[in-house]
C-alpha cells in the first residue's frame, strides 16, 4: 500500500504549435525536483503559467555543424534547406536534419529555417539556439531580433548585400552586432544573391526562389566537413547537380543548369570581410 499519495504535475506543451526545446524539459525536471507548489504549467510560450528555464543545454551530437537562417517566406528557403540536406547526405553519408519554421501563411513574412549535420544521430528536433552558421537572406534580421544569439565563437554569418566592397558591407551591420562579431571572432561573408539569381534564371518567375539556391554555394564554402575531405570542384558540383535533378528534374534541363550555375557562383563569388576592415572601423 502507498504510504503517501504521489505528487502529480501536469503541463500543456507548445500551445499554438510552438516548439518544445531541451531547456523546457530541464525546467520541468527542476520544477518537480524543487517540489514547487504549482502543479500545472505551460511550456514553449511566454505566459503567466510558463516555466522559465534557467539552463539551456546544447544537446547536439559532438562535432555537429548547425545553421540557422533568416529569410522571407516564398524565397525558396525551405527548398534550399532540403537540397543542402540532400547534398550533404548523398555526398558524405552524414546524419542531417532540415527543419523549417514555415507555413503557407508565412509567404512574404520573415521566417527562419534550421539545419544540423553530424556524424551521429541527431536526437533533438526543434528550433536551434546553438549554431555555427547564420545566413541572413532577410537583411532586416538585425532589426527584428538578435541573429547572433547562440552563434559559436569562430562561426560565420552571411549577409545579402549589393556591394562587393567589404568596408561597405561592414558598415551596414549595427554597432552592437559588430562588437559581438569582433569579440567572438565571427567571419562575415557577403554576396548579392538577388543579382545573381536575376542573371542566371532563364525564367523570370523563378528568379526569386533562385536566391536561396545561391546560398547553397555559400554553405559549401563554410561547411567544415567539406573542407576536411578536400573534394575537387568536379566531384562537388557533380553531387550538387545530382541533387538538383531530384528537385527540379520535372521542370526542364535549363532550370537544372540555371540552378547549378547559381550554386557555382555562390561558391566562387562570395566575399569575406577581412579582419583589418573590422578593426579599422572599431
CSV table of C-alpha atoms in Angstrom, one decimal:
chain,number,residue,atom,x,y,z
A,1,UNK,CA,0.0,0.0,0.0
A,2,UNK,CA,1.1,3.5,-0.7
A,3,UNK,CA,2.2,5.4,2.4
A,4,UNK,CA,1.6,8.8,0.7
A,5,UNK,CA,-0.1,9.9,-2.5
A,6,UNK,CA,2.3,10.7,-5.3
A,7,UNK,CA,2.6,14.4,-6.4
A,8,UNK,CA,1.1,14.8,-9.8
A,9,UNK,CA,2.2,17.6,-12.1
A,10,UNK,CA,0.6,18.4,-15.5
A,11,UNK,CA,1.5,20.8,-18.3
A,12,UNK,CA,0.5,22.0,-21.7
A,13,UNK,CA,3.5,21.7,-24.1
A,14,UNK,CA,3.8,24.0,-27.0
A,15,UNK,CA,0.4,25.7,-27.3
A,16,UNK,CA,-0.2,27.2,-30.7
A,17,UNK,CA,2.2,24.6,-32.3
A,18,UNK,CA,5.2,26.2,-30.6
A,19,UNK,CA,8.4,24.2,-30.2
A,20,UNK,CA,9.5,22.4,-27.1
A,21,UNK,CA,13.2,22.7,-26.6
A,22,UNK,CA,15.6,20.8,-24.3
A,23,UNK,CA,15.6,23.8,-21.9
A,24,UNK,CA,11.8,23.2,-21.4
A,25,UNK,CA,12.4,19.6,-20.3
A,26,UNK,CA,15.1,20.8,-17.9
A,27,UNK,CA,12.7,23.4,-16.5
A,28,UNK,CA,10.1,20.7,-15.8
A,29,UNK,CA,12.6,18.4,-14.0
A,30,UNK,CA,14.0,21.3,-12.0
A,31,UNK,CA,10.4,22.4,-11.1
A,32,UNK,CA,9.4,18.9,-9.9
A,33,UNK,CA,12.7,18.2,-8.0
A,34,UNK,CA,12.2,21.5,-6.2
A,35,UNK,CA,8.7,20.3,-5.2
A,36,UNK,CA,7.2,23.6,-6.3
A,37,UNK,CA,3.6,24.1,-5.3
A,38,UNK,CA,2.3,25.0,-8.7
A,39,UNK,CA,1.1,21.7,-10.3
A,40,UNK,CA,0.1,23.0,-13.7
A,41,UNK,CA,2.3,24.8,-16.2
A,42,UNK,CA,2.7,25.6,-19.9
A,43,UNK,CA,5.8,25.2,-22.0
A,44,UNK,CA,7.2,26.9,-25.1
A,45,UNK,CA,5.4,30.2,-24.9
A,46,UNK,CA,5.5,33.4,-22.9
A,47,UNK,CA,2.7,33.1,-20.3
A,48,UNK,CA,2.0,33.7,-16.7
A,49,UNK,CA,1.9,29.9,-16.1
A,50,UNK,CA,5.1,29.2,-18.2
A,51,UNK,CA,8.1,27.6,-16.6
A,52,UNK,CA,11.2,29.7,-17.3
A,53,UNK,CA,14.3,27.6,-18.0
A,54,UNK,CA,17.5,28.7,-16.1
A,55,UNK,CA,19.6,26.4,-18.2
A,56,UNK,CA,19.6,25.7,-22.0
A,57,UNK,CA,22.0,22.8,-22.7
A,58,UNK,CA,23.4,22.1,-26.1
A,59,UNK,CA,22.3,18.5,-26.8
A,60,UNK,CA,23.6,18.2,-30.3
A,61,UNK,CA,26.0,15.4,-31.1
A,62,UNK,CA,29.7,16.1,-30.6
A,63,UNK,CA,31.2,17.8,-33.7
A,64,UNK,CA,27.8,18.8,-35.1
A,65,UNK,CA,27.5,21.7,-37.5
A,66,UNK,CA,24.3,23.7,-37.4
A,67,UNK,CA,22.8,26.5,-39.4
A,68,UNK,CA,20.0,29.0,-38.5
A,69,UNK,CA,18.9,31.0,-41.5
A,70,UNK,CA,16.7,34.1,-41.7
A,71,UNK,CA,14.7,34.7,-44.9
A,72,UNK,CA,11.3,35.7,-46.3
A,73,UNK,CA,8.6,33.2,-46.9
A,74,UNK,CA,8.3,32.4,-50.6
A,75,UNK,CA,12.0,32.9,-51.3
A,76,UNK,CA,12.7,29.2,-51.6
A,77,UNK,CA,14.5,28.8,-48.3
A,78,UNK,CA,12.6,25.5,-47.5
A,79,UNK,CA,13.7,24.0,-50.8
A,80,UNK,CA,17.2,25.2,-50.3
A,81,UNK,CA,17.4,23.7,-46.9
A,82,UNK,CA,16.2,20.3,-48.3
A,83,UNK,CA,18.7,20.5,-51.1
A,84,UNK,CA,21.6,21.2,-48.7
A,85,UNK,CA,20.5,18.3,-46.6
A,86,UNK,CA,20.3,16.0,-49.7
A,87,UNK,CA,23.7,17.0,-51.0
A,88,UNK,CA,25.3,16.5,-47.6
A,89,UNK,CA,23.6,13.2,-47.0
A,90,UNK,CA,24.4,11.8,-50.5
A,91,UNK,CA,28.0,13.1,-50.8
A,92,UNK,CA,29.2,12.5,-47.2
A,93,UNK,CA,26.8,9.9,-45.7
A,94,UNK,CA,26.4,12.2,-42.7
A,95,UNK,CA,23.3,12.5,-40.5
A,96,UNK,CA,21.2,15.5,-41.5
A,97,UNK,CA,18.2,17.2,-40.1
A,98,UNK,CA,16.5,20.1,-42.0
A,99,UNK,CA,13.8,21.9,-40.0
A,100,UNK,CA,11.9,24.9,-41.5
A,101,UNK,CA,9.8,27.1,-39.3
A,102,UNK,CA,7.4,27.8,-42.1
A,103,UNK,CA,3.9,27.5,-43.4
A,104,UNK,CA,1.8,28.9,-46.3
A,105,UNK,CA,0.7,31.7,-44.1
A,106,UNK,CA,4.3,32.9,-43.8
A,107,UNK,CA,4.6,33.8,-47.5
A,108,UNK,CA,6.1,37.3,-47.7
A,109,UNK,CA,6.8,37.4,-44.0
A,110,UNK,CA,10.1,36.9,-42.0
A,111,UNK,CA,10.8,33.2,-41.4
A,112,UNK,CA,13.6,31.0,-40.1
A,113,UNK,CA,15.0,27.6,-41.0
A,114,UNK,CA,17.4,25.3,-39.4
A,115,UNK,CA,19.9,22.6,-40.4
A,116,UNK,CA,22.1,20.3,-38.4
A,117,UNK,CA,24.8,17.9,-39.8
A,118,UNK,CA,26.6,15.3,-37.6
A,119,UNK,CA,28.4,12.0,-37.7
A,120,UNK,CA,26.0,10.6,-35.0
A,121,UNK,CA,22.2,10.5,-34.9
A,122,UNK,CA,20.5,13.9,-34.2
A,123,UNK,CA,18.0,13.4,-31.4
A,124,UNK,CA,16.6,16.9,-31.0
A,125,UNK,CA,14.0,18.3,-33.4
A,126,UNK,CA,13.3,21.9,-32.6
A,127,UNK,CA,14.4,25.5,-33.3
A,128,UNK,CA,18.2,25.8,-32.7
A,129,UNK,CA,19.8,28.3,-30.3
A,130,UNK,CA,23.4,26.9,-30.7
A,131,UNK,CA,24.6,27.3,-34.3
A,132,UNK,CA,27.8,27.7,-36.3
A,133,UNK,CA,26.5,29.5,-39.4
A,134,UNK,CA,23.8,32.2,-39.8
A,135,UNK,CA,22.8,33.2,-43.3
A,136,UNK,CA,20.8,36.4,-43.5
A,137,UNK,CA,18.8,36.4,-46.7
A,138,UNK,CA,16.5,38.8,-44.9
A,139,UNK,CA,18.6,42.0,-44.5
A,140,UNK,CA,16.2,43.2,-41.7
A,141,UNK,CA,17.0,40.4,-39.4
A,142,UNK,CA,19.2,42.6,-37.2
A,143,UNK,CA,16.2,44.9,-36.7
A,144,UNK,CA,13.8,42.1,-35.7
A,145,UNK,CA,16.0,40.4,-33.1
A,146,UNK,CA,19.5,39.2,-32.4
A,147,UNK,CA,20.5,36.7,-35.2
A,148,UNK,CA,23.9,36.3,-33.5
A,149,UNK,CA,22.4,34.8,-30.4
A,150,UNK,CA,24.0,31.3,-29.8
A,151,UNK,CA,26.4,31.6,-32.7
A,152,UNK,CA,29.6,29.8,-31.8
A,153,UNK,CA,32.9,31.7,-31.5
A,154,UNK,CA,34.7,31.4,-34.8
A,155,UNK,CA,31.4,30.8,-36.6
A,156,UNK,CA,30.2,32.7,-39.7
A,157,UNK,CA,27.4,34.9,-40.9
A,158,UNK,CA,26.3,35.5,-44.5
A,159,UNK,CA,24.7,38.8,-45.4
A,160,UNK,CA,22.7,39.5,-48.6
A,161,UNK,CA,24.4,42.7,-49.8
A,162,UNK,CA,24.5,44.6,-53.1
A,163,UNK,CA,28.0,45.9,-52.6
A,164,UNK,CA,31.2,44.0,-53.3
A,165,UNK,CA,33.2,46.4,-51.1
A,166,UNK,CA,33.9,44.7,-47.7
A,167,UNK,CA,34.0,48.1,-45.9
A,168,UNK,CA,30.5,48.9,-47.1
A,169,UNK,CA,29.2,45.5,-46.0
A,170,UNK,CA,30.7,46.0,-42.6
A,171,UNK,CA,29.2,49.5,-42.2
A,172,UNK,CA,25.7,48.2,-42.6
A,173,UNK,CA,26.0,45.9,-39.6
A,174,UNK,CA,24.6,47.5,-36.4
A,175,UNK,CA,27.3,48.7,-33.9
A,176,UNK,CA,26.3,46.3,-31.2
A,177,UNK,CA,26.5,43.3,-33.6
A,178,UNK,CA,29.9,44.5,-34.9
A,179,UNK,CA,31.2,44.4,-31.3
A,180,UNK,CA,29.9,40.8,-30.9
A,181,UNK,CA,31.4,39.8,-34.2
A,182,UNK,CA,34.9,41.1,-33.2
A,183,UNK,CA,34.7,39.7,-29.7
A,184,UNK,CA,33.8,36.2,-30.9
A,185,UNK,CA,35.9,36.1,-34.0
A,186,UNK,CA,33.0,35.6,-36.3
A,187,UNK,CA,33.5,35.5,-40.1
A,188,UNK,CA,31.4,37.8,-42.2
A,189,UNK,CA,30.5,36.7,-45.7
A,190,UNK,CA,28.5,38.7,-48.2
A,191,UNK,CA,27.2,38.4,-51.7
A,192,UNK,CA,24.4,39.9,-53.9
A,193,UNK,CA,22.4,36.7,-54.3
A,194,UNK,CA,19.5,38.7,-55.7
A,195,UNK,CA,21.5,40.0,-58.6
A,196,UNK,CA,23.0,36.5,-59.3
A,197,UNK,CA,19.5,35.0,-59.3
A,198,UNK,CA,18.2,37.5,-61.8
A,199,UNK,CA,21.2,36.9,-64.1
A,200,UNK,CA,21.1,33.1,-64.1
A,201,UNK,CA,17.3,32.4,-64.0
A,202,UNK,CA,16.1,31.9,-67.6
A,203,UNK,CA,12.5,32.0,-66.4
A,204,UNK,CA,11.8,35.3,-64.6
A,205,UNK,CA,9.2,33.7,-62.3
A,206,UNK,CA,11.9,31.5,-60.8
A,207,UNK,CA,14.4,34.3,-60.0
A,208,UNK,CA,13.1,34.9,-56.5
A,209,UNK,CA,13.5,31.3,-55.5
A,210,UNK,CA,16.9,31.0,-57.1
A,211,UNK,CA,18.2,33.4,-54.5
A,212,UNK,CA,18.0,30.6,-52.0
A,213,UNK,CA,19.9,28.3,-54.3
A,214,UNK,CA,22.8,30.7,-54.4
A,215,UNK,CA,23.1,30.2,-50.6
A,216,UNK,CA,23.9,26.5,-51.2
A,217,UNK,CA,27.1,27.6,-52.9
A,218,UNK,CA,27.9,29.8,-49.9
A,219,UNK,CA,27.2,26.9,-47.5
A,220,UNK,CA,29.7,24.8,-49.4
A,221,UNK,CA,32.3,27.4,-48.6
A,222,UNK,CA,31.8,27.4,-44.9
A,223,UNK,CA,30.9,23.8,-44.0
A,224,UNK,CA,34.0,22.3,-42.3
A,225,UNK,CA,33.3,18.7,-43.3
A,226,UNK,CA,33.6,19.7,-47.0
A,227,UNK,CA,36.9,21.4,-46.4
A,228,UNK,CA,38.2,18.4,-44.4
A,229,UNK,CA,37.5,16.0,-47.2
A,230,UNK,CA,39.3,18.1,-49.8
A,231,UNK,CA,36.8,17.5,-52.6
A,232,UNK,CA,37.6,18.7,-56.1
A,233,UNK,CA,35.2,21.1,-57.9
A,234,UNK,CA,34.1,18.4,-60.4
A,235,UNK,CA,33.2,15.9,-57.6
A,236,UNK,CA,31.4,18.6,-55.5
A,237,UNK,CA,29.4,20.1,-58.4
A,238,UNK,CA,28.6,16.7,-59.7
A,239,UNK,CA,26.9,15.8,-56.4
A,240,UNK,CA,25.1,19.1,-56.3
A,241,UNK,CA,23.8,18.5,-59.9
A,242,UNK,CA,22.5,15.1,-58.9
A,243,UNK,CA,20.5,16.6,-56.0
A,244,UNK,CA,19.2,19.4,-58.1
A,245,UNK,CA,17.8,16.9,-60.6
A,246,UNK,CA,15.8,15.3,-57.7
A,247,UNK,CA,14.1,18.6,-57.0
A,248,UNK,CA,13.9,20.3,-60.4
A,249,UNK,CA,14.0,17.4,-62.9
A,250,UNK,CA,10.3,17.7,-63.8
A,251,UNK,CA,10.8,21.3,-64.9
A,252,UNK,CA,13.5,21.3,-67.6
A,253,UNK,CA,17.1,20.8,-68.2
A,254,UNK,CA,17.6,24.5,-68.5
A,255,UNK,CA,16.2,25.1,-65.0
A,256,UNK,CA,18.6,22.5,-63.6
A,257,UNK,CA,21.6,24.1,-65.3
A,258,UNK,CA,20.4,27.6,-64.1
A,259,UNK,CA,20.3,26.4,-60.5
A,260,UNK,CA,23.7,24.7,-60.9
A,261,UNK,CA,25.2,27.9,-62.2
A,262,UNK,CA,23.7,29.8,-59.2
A,263,UNK,CA,25.4,27.3,-56.8
A,264,UNK,CA,28.7,27.7,-58.6
A,265,UNK,CA,28.5,31.5,-58.5
A,266,UNK,CA,27.6,31.5,-54.8
A,267,UNK,CA,30.5,29.2,-54.1
A,268,UNK,CA,33.1,31.1,-56.0
A,269,UNK,CA,32.0,34.8,-55.7
A,270,UNK,CA,31.1,35.1,-52.1
A,271,UNK,CA,33.4,37.7,-50.4
A,272,UNK,CA,34.7,37.7,-46.8
A,273,UNK,CA,35.2,40.9,-44.8
A,274,UNK,CA,38.9,40.8,-43.7
A,275,UNK,CA,39.8,41.4,-40.0
A,276,UNK,CA,41.7,44.6,-40.9
A,277,UNK,CA,38.4,46.1,-42.2
A,278,UNK,CA,36.7,45.1,-38.9
A,279,UNK,CA,39.4,46.6,-36.8
A,280,UNK,CA,39.8,49.8,-38.8
A,281,UNK,CA,36.1,50.6,-38.1
A,282,UNK,CA,36.4,49.8,-34.4
